[in-house]
Short mmCIF file of C-alpha atoms and ligand atoms in Angstrom, two decimals:
data_model
loop_
_atom_site.label_atom_id
_atom_site.label_comp_id
_atom_site.label_asym_id
_atom_site.label_seq_id
_atom_site.Cartn_x
_atom_site.Cartn_y
_atom_site.Cartn_z
CA MET X 681 -58.17 -4.12 13.75
CA CYS X 682 -58.84 -0.69 12.21
CA GLY X 683 -56.71 -0.15 9.20
CA THR X 684 -56.31 3.55 10.00
CA CYS X 685 -55.51 3.40 13.65
CA GLY X 686 -53.20 0.37 14.17
CA ALA X 687 -52.85 1.09 17.91
CA HIS X 688 -49.05 1.04 17.50
CA GLY X 689 -48.52 2.75 20.83
CA ARG X 690 -45.97 5.46 21.40
CA ALA X 691 -42.78 5.19 19.54
CA GLU X 692 -39.40 6.32 21.05
CA SER X 693 -37.25 8.40 18.88
CA PRO X 694 -34.96 5.86 17.12
CA ARG X 695 -31.88 7.76 18.35
CA GLY X 696 -32.98 7.93 22.03
CA GLU X 697 -32.71 11.73 21.86
CA GLY X 698 -35.27 14.53 21.41
CA THR X 699 -38.32 14.42 19.25
CA ARG X 700 -38.54 15.85 15.77
CA ILE X 701 -42.08 16.44 14.69
CA VAL X 702 -43.11 17.58 11.13
CA VAL X 703 -46.57 18.82 10.54
CA VAL X 704 -47.93 18.23 7.15
CA GLY X 705 -51.09 18.46 5.10
CA LYS X 706 -53.09 20.26 2.45
CA GLY X 707 -53.28 24.06 2.25
CA GLY X 708 -55.46 25.58 5.04
CA VAL X 709 -56.20 22.54 7.04
CA GLY X 710 -54.65 24.00 10.25
CA LYS X 711 -51.01 23.01 10.12
CA SER X 712 -49.73 26.38 11.47
CA THR X 713 -52.39 26.61 14.17
CA LEU X 714 -51.73 23.15 15.42
CA SER X 715 -47.95 23.50 15.14
CA ALA X 716 -48.12 26.67 17.28
CA LEU X 717 -50.50 25.13 19.83
CA LEU X 718 -48.39 22.04 20.16
CA ALA X 719 -45.12 24.02 20.56
CA ARG X 720 -46.61 26.20 23.21
CA GLN X 721 -48.25 23.46 25.07
CA MET X 722 -45.00 21.58 25.15
CA GLY X 723 -43.12 24.64 26.19
CA ARG X 724 -45.55 25.17 29.13
CA ARG X 725 -44.79 21.67 30.42
CA GLY X 726 -40.98 22.33 30.56
CA LEU X 727 -39.87 20.89 27.34
CA ARG X 728 -37.28 22.82 25.31
CA VAL X 729 -39.10 23.50 22.07
CA VAL X 730 -37.72 24.83 18.77
CA ALA X 731 -40.52 25.75 16.32
CA VAL X 732 -39.31 25.72 12.76
CA ASP X 733 -41.21 27.68 10.03
CA ALA X 734 -40.43 25.81 6.84
CA ASP X 735 -43.22 27.48 4.86
CA GLU X 736 -42.20 30.46 2.90
CA GLN X 737 -45.52 32.04 3.88
CA ARG X 738 -43.93 32.55 7.29
CA ASN X 739 -47.19 32.33 9.22
CA LEU X 740 -45.89 30.59 12.23
CA ALA X 741 -44.35 33.66 13.97
CA ALA X 742 -47.73 35.47 14.26
CA THR X 743 -49.57 32.22 15.03
CA LEU X 744 -47.20 31.58 17.99
CA GLY X 745 -48.19 35.05 19.22
CA LEU X 746 -45.20 37.20 18.25
CA ASP X 747 -45.95 40.81 17.89
CA LEU X 748 -45.05 42.84 14.81
CA GLU X 749 -41.84 44.29 16.34
CA ALA X 750 -40.61 40.76 17.22
CA MET X 751 -41.55 39.50 13.82
CA ALA X 752 -39.57 42.36 12.19
CA SER X 753 -36.40 41.18 14.07
CA ILE X 754 -36.43 37.66 12.52
CA VAL X 755 -33.71 36.94 10.03
CA PRO X 756 -34.73 33.78 8.05
CA VAL X 757 -31.93 31.22 7.67
CA ALA X 758 -32.00 31.39 3.95
CA GLU X 759 -31.44 35.19 3.96
CA ASP X 760 -28.53 35.37 6.44
CA ALA X 761 -25.74 35.65 3.89
CA ASP X 762 -22.94 35.75 6.46
CA TYR X 763 -24.14 32.57 8.27
CA ILE X 764 -24.68 30.87 4.96
CA GLU X 765 -21.21 31.69 3.68
CA GLU X 766 -19.61 30.67 7.11
CA LYS X 767 -21.33 27.30 7.01
CA THR X 768 -21.38 26.41 3.30
CA GLY X 769 -18.38 28.36 2.02
CA ALA X 770 -20.41 30.28 -0.53
CA ARG X 771 -22.67 33.32 -0.35
CA PRO X 772 -26.24 33.36 -1.77
CA GLY X 773 -26.11 34.16 -5.46
CA GLU X 774 -22.64 32.71 -5.94
CA GLY X 775 -23.99 29.28 -6.98
CA ALA X 776 -22.60 26.01 -5.90
CA GLY X 777 -19.07 26.45 -7.22
CA GLY X 778 -16.59 23.76 -6.22
CA MET X 779 -16.47 24.69 -2.61
CA LEU X 780 -19.96 24.19 -1.31
CA ARG X 781 -20.02 22.20 1.92
CA LEU X 782 -23.34 20.10 1.73
CA ASN X 783 -23.32 18.94 5.37
CA PRO X 784 -22.31 22.03 7.36
CA ASP X 785 -22.20 21.92 11.16
CA THR X 786 -25.40 23.73 12.15
CA SER X 787 -25.56 22.82 15.79
CA ASP X 788 -25.33 26.60 16.59
CA LEU X 789 -28.33 27.42 14.45
CA VAL X 790 -30.81 27.85 17.32
CA ASP X 791 -28.48 29.96 19.41
CA ARG X 792 -27.63 32.32 16.61
CA LEU X 793 -30.74 32.52 14.47
CA SER X 794 -33.79 31.77 16.63
CA VAL X 795 -36.08 34.43 18.23
CA ALA X 796 -38.00 34.04 21.48
CA ALA X 797 -41.67 33.11 21.31
CA PRO X 798 -43.99 32.81 24.32
CA ASP X 799 -43.80 29.84 26.69
CA GLY X 800 -40.06 29.47 26.17
CA VAL X 801 -40.42 28.34 22.64
CA ARG X 802 -37.57 29.36 20.21
CA LEU X 803 -38.53 30.06 16.67
CA VAL X 804 -36.43 29.45 13.62
CA VAL X 805 -37.76 30.70 10.22
CA MET X 806 -36.23 28.99 7.16
CA GLY X 807 -37.21 31.50 4.52
CA GLY X 808 -37.92 31.83 0.89
CA VAL X 809 -35.34 29.34 -0.38
CA LEU X 810 -38.08 26.83 -0.41
CA ARG X 811 -39.30 28.42 -3.70
CA ALA X 812 -36.09 27.30 -5.36
CA GLY X 813 -36.21 24.62 -7.95
CA GLY X 814 -35.97 21.02 -6.90
CA GLY X 815 -32.36 19.77 -6.88
CA CYS X 816 -31.03 23.20 -6.55
CA LEU X 817 -27.49 23.21 -5.11
CA CYS X 818 -27.30 26.83 -4.16
CA PRO X 819 -25.62 27.61 -0.72
CA GLU X 820 -28.92 28.58 0.91
CA THR X 821 -30.65 25.33 -0.09
CA ALA X 822 -27.66 23.30 1.16
CA LEU X 823 -27.80 25.11 4.44
CA VAL X 824 -31.62 24.84 4.92
CA ALA X 825 -31.40 21.14 4.10
CA ALA X 826 -28.84 20.61 6.79
CA ALA X 827 -30.19 22.95 9.31
CA VAL X 828 -32.80 21.03 11.17
CA ALA X 829 -31.20 17.58 10.75
CA GLY X 830 -27.96 19.10 12.23
CA MET X 831 -29.54 20.25 15.48
CA HIS X 832 -28.19 18.22 18.45
CA LEU X 833 -31.16 17.42 20.65
CA GLN X 834 -31.18 16.35 24.31
CA GLU X 835 -33.89 14.08 25.74
CA ASP X 836 -36.26 17.02 26.56
CA ASP X 837 -35.73 18.90 23.36
CA VAL X 838 -38.55 18.92 20.79
CA VAL X 839 -38.52 20.37 17.21
CA VAL X 840 -41.96 21.12 15.80
CA MET X 841 -41.67 21.97 12.07
CA ASP X 842 -44.59 23.62 10.24
CA THR X 843 -44.48 22.95 6.50
CA HIS X 844 -45.65 24.44 3.26
CA ALA X 845 -48.95 22.93 2.04
CA GLY X 846 -48.87 19.72 0.11
CA VAL X 847 -46.04 17.26 -0.45
CA GLU X 848 -43.54 19.27 -2.38
CA HIS X 849 -41.26 19.94 0.64
CA PHE X 850 -40.68 16.22 0.98
CA GLY X 851 -38.73 16.48 -2.32
CA ARG X 852 -36.38 18.81 -0.57
CA ALA X 853 -35.81 16.30 2.29
CA LEU X 854 -36.53 19.06 4.81
CA ALA X 855 -37.87 16.38 7.22
CA ARG X 856 -34.75 14.16 6.95
CA GLY X 857 -34.01 12.64 10.35
CA PHE X 858 -37.44 13.35 11.84
CA ASP X 859 -39.02 10.60 13.78
CA THR X 860 -42.65 11.78 13.93
CA ALA X 861 -45.11 13.38 11.48
CA ILE X 862 -48.55 14.79 12.28
CA VAL X 863 -50.68 14.56 9.25
CA VAL X 864 -53.40 17.20 9.44
CA VAL X 865 -56.59 16.82 7.45
CA GLU X 866 -60.05 18.40 7.55
CA PRO X 867 -63.19 16.27 6.62
CA THR X 868 -62.87 16.54 2.78
CA PHE X 869 -61.75 14.09 0.27
CA ASN X 870 -59.10 16.35 -1.27
CA ALA X 871 -57.58 16.98 2.18
CA VAL X 872 -57.48 13.40 3.03
CA GLN X 873 -55.93 12.54 -0.37
CA VAL X 874 -53.02 15.09 0.38
CA GLY X 875 -52.86 13.71 3.87
CA VAL X 876 -52.47 10.05 2.69
CA ASP X 877 -49.90 11.09 0.05
CA SER X 878 -47.97 13.01 2.76
CA ALA X 879 -48.10 10.05 5.05
CA ARG X 880 -46.71 7.67 2.42
CA MET X 881 -43.86 10.15 1.61
CA ALA X 882 -43.06 10.71 5.15
CA ALA X 883 -42.93 6.88 5.64
CA GLU X 884 -40.63 6.72 2.69
CA LEU X 885 -38.31 9.31 4.30
CA GLY X 886 -38.02 6.94 7.23
CA ILE X 887 -40.35 8.87 9.59
CA GLY X 888 -41.54 6.00 11.74
CA THR X 889 -44.45 7.48 13.66
CA LEU X 890 -47.32 8.97 11.88
CA HIS X 891 -50.33 10.52 13.71
CA LEU X 892 -53.52 11.59 11.94
CA ALA X 893 -55.13 14.71 13.19
CA ILE X 894 -58.71 15.38 11.87
CA ASN X 895 -59.09 19.10 12.28
CA ARG X 896 -62.25 21.22 12.18
CA SER X 897 -64.43 18.21 12.88
CA ARG X 898 -67.98 19.08 13.64
CA SER X 899 -69.48 15.74 14.32
CA GLY X 900 -68.63 11.96 14.56
CA ASP X 901 -69.98 11.76 10.93
CA ASP X 902 -66.90 13.84 9.90
CA VAL X 903 -64.53 11.32 11.52
CA GLU X 904 -66.32 8.42 9.81
CA ARG X 905 -65.96 10.24 6.64
CA VAL X 906 -62.34 10.79 6.85
CA LEU X 907 -61.58 7.20 7.84
CA ALA X 908 -63.73 6.05 4.85
CA TYR X 909 -61.75 8.32 2.56
CA VAL X 910 -58.50 6.92 3.92
CA ASP X 911 -59.76 3.40 3.19
CA ARG X 912 -60.93 4.45 -0.30
CA LEU X 913 -57.47 5.82 -0.96
CA GLY X 914 -55.79 2.38 -0.29
CA GLY X 915 -55.60 2.79 3.51
CA PHE X 916 -52.82 3.78 5.78
CA THR X 917 -51.96 2.64 9.26
CA PHE X 918 -51.53 5.73 11.61
CA SER X 919 -50.09 5.40 15.09
CA SER X 920 -52.99 7.32 16.41
CA VAL X 921 -56.09 9.22 15.19
CA THR X 922 -57.07 12.44 17.03
CA THR X 923 -60.28 14.35 16.40
CA LEU X 924 -59.90 18.18 16.78
CA PRO X 925 -63.19 20.07 16.82
CA PHE X 926 -64.07 23.19 14.80
CA ASP X 927 -63.79 25.95 17.42
CA ASP X 928 -65.26 29.48 16.74
CA VAL X 929 -62.74 30.72 19.28
CA VAL X 930 -59.92 30.08 16.83
CA LEU X 931 -61.42 32.43 14.37
CA GLU X 932 -62.14 35.14 16.92
CA TYR X 933 -58.49 35.38 17.89
CA GLU X 934 -56.63 34.26 14.77
CA PRO X 935 -53.79 34.12 13.86
CA ALA X 936 -52.35 33.94 17.48
CA VAL X 937 -53.17 30.95 19.57
CA ASP X 938 -52.63 32.75 22.85
CA HIS X 939 -56.32 32.76 23.85
CA LEU X 940 -56.82 29.13 22.96
CA LEU X 941 -54.34 27.69 25.26
CA ASP X 942 -56.46 27.93 28.36
CA GLY X 943 -59.78 26.22 28.12
CA SER X 944 -60.56 26.10 24.30
CA SER X 945 -62.03 22.82 22.99
CA LEU X 946 -59.27 22.69 20.42
CA ALA X 947 -56.45 23.07 22.97
CA GLU X 948 -58.07 20.40 25.15
CA ALA X 949 -58.19 17.99 22.29
CA MET X 950 -54.56 18.85 21.39
CA VAL X 951 -53.57 17.56 24.78
CA GLY X 952 -54.38 14.05 23.68
CA LEU X 953 -52.50 14.55 20.51
CA ALA X 954 -49.42 15.80 22.31
CA ASN X 955 -49.51 12.93 24.81
CA GLY X 956 -49.69 10.49 21.88
CA VAL X 957 -46.73 12.23 20.16
CA LEU X 958 -44.47 12.32 23.09
CA ALA X 959 -42.99 9.00 24.21
CA PRO X 960 -43.28 7.95 27.82
CA GLY X 961 -40.47 9.29 29.88
CA ARG X 962 -40.54 12.72 28.07
CA HIS X 963 -43.39 13.98 30.31
CA PRO X 964 -41.73 16.01 33.01
CA ALA X 965 -45.03 17.45 34.17
CA GLY X 966 -47.02 14.28 33.61
CA SER X 967 -49.39 15.79 31.04
CA VAL X 968 -49.52 18.65 28.72
CA ALA X 969 -52.45 20.46 30.24
N1 LIG E 342 -60.07 23.75 14.71
C1 LIG E 342 -60.27 24.91 14.18
N2 LIG E 342 -61.49 25.50 14.26
C2 LIG E 342 -61.68 26.71 13.67
N3 LIG E 342 -60.87 27.28 12.84
C3 LIG E 342 -59.58 26.70 12.68
C4 LIG E 342 -59.24 25.55 13.27
N4 LIG E 342 -58.00 25.21 12.91
C5 LIG E 342 -57.56 26.19 12.17
N5 LIG E 342 -58.54 27.15 11.98
C6 LIG E 342 -58.40 28.35 11.06
O1 LIG E 342 -58.27 27.84 9.80
C7 LIG E 342 -57.49 28.82 9.02
C8 LIG E 342 -56.25 28.04 8.47
O2 LIG E 342 -55.42 27.56 9.54
P1 LIG E 342 -53.88 27.57 9.33
O3 LIG E 342 -53.38 28.85 8.85
O4 LIG E 342 -53.31 27.03 10.67
O5 LIG E 342 -53.71 26.45 8.21
P2 LIG E 342 -52.48 25.92 7.34
O6 LIG E 342 -52.62 24.51 7.09
O7 LIG E 342 -51.25 26.36 8.13
O8 LIG E 342 -52.58 26.80 6.13
P3 LIG E 342 -51.45 26.97 4.99
O9 LIG E 342 -51.44 25.81 4.15
O10 LIG E 342 -51.93 28.26 4.19
O11 LIG E 342 -50.20 27.19 5.67
C9 LIG E 342 -57.00 29.85 10.04
O12 LIG E 342 -57.85 30.92 9.95
C10 LIG E 342 -57.31 29.21 11.34
O13 LIG E 342 -57.55 30.19 12.38
MG1 LIG E 343 -49.58 27.47 7.55
#
């Protein structure tokens, strides 16, 4: 059996509720592009999708297709002082004190802090707190750490979280409680190294289903190269391996994915990835297309 694609089949969320997907990988490999495409494809098929931007670069809004006016209306979770105080008992800048609630009830987060994106997707932007030092116990870090894990999901709910490049965010346990990771690589050794590191850290966090997405592939040789790199790095068994082609149309319309959704080679390949990510029984429309 291939050591990279273990043909695990599709895993159900361990809690029998919605699906929480974190998208990880080296800088520039296509995390935001794939997150946005996935979110909008899933929104189009009737799933209730929350896209979470956990990268302080905040690229996801534009990639999802929000215009500048809509982007200006976004209040990042880490900058909403009133919400932070209400939930944690302390305002940003006040430090931990003795009153900080570390597990606030954030089940109203999407209703109160999300903005509308196309195809019914709701977008939550975490904000710059992610630059804070590891182990920081300031109120905004406490809130952000609890925010996604505290969302109450129904069966047809999907969270797609785009992350900062690399593995640093794992130290902040942002993906705590997630069931699925999409590890994005491009056909270079360095990207695969970060991808394998990310996969191992995701597995250590308890994320049970890990999919490998080989983005910007130009030929079968690229796929072989990536799989050989994975082996050279000690191997990792992914639940699925999906090849996503380099597509000039992406660059023509970047950053927004609007024009990719209908008919681009990248979007077509993403359908296979989305079908692999979603468990049977969560496909109201039968397929993502
Ligand atoms: N399959 C593809 N074909 C062609 N261009 C692509 C493809 N996927 C992504 N791109 C382009 O690659 C660039 C980087 O993509 P993206 O911003 O999604 O990466 P990222 O991993 O989110 O980066 P960062 O680590 O900075 O957040 C963008 O210009 C995007 O349009
Ligand atoms: Mg990005």
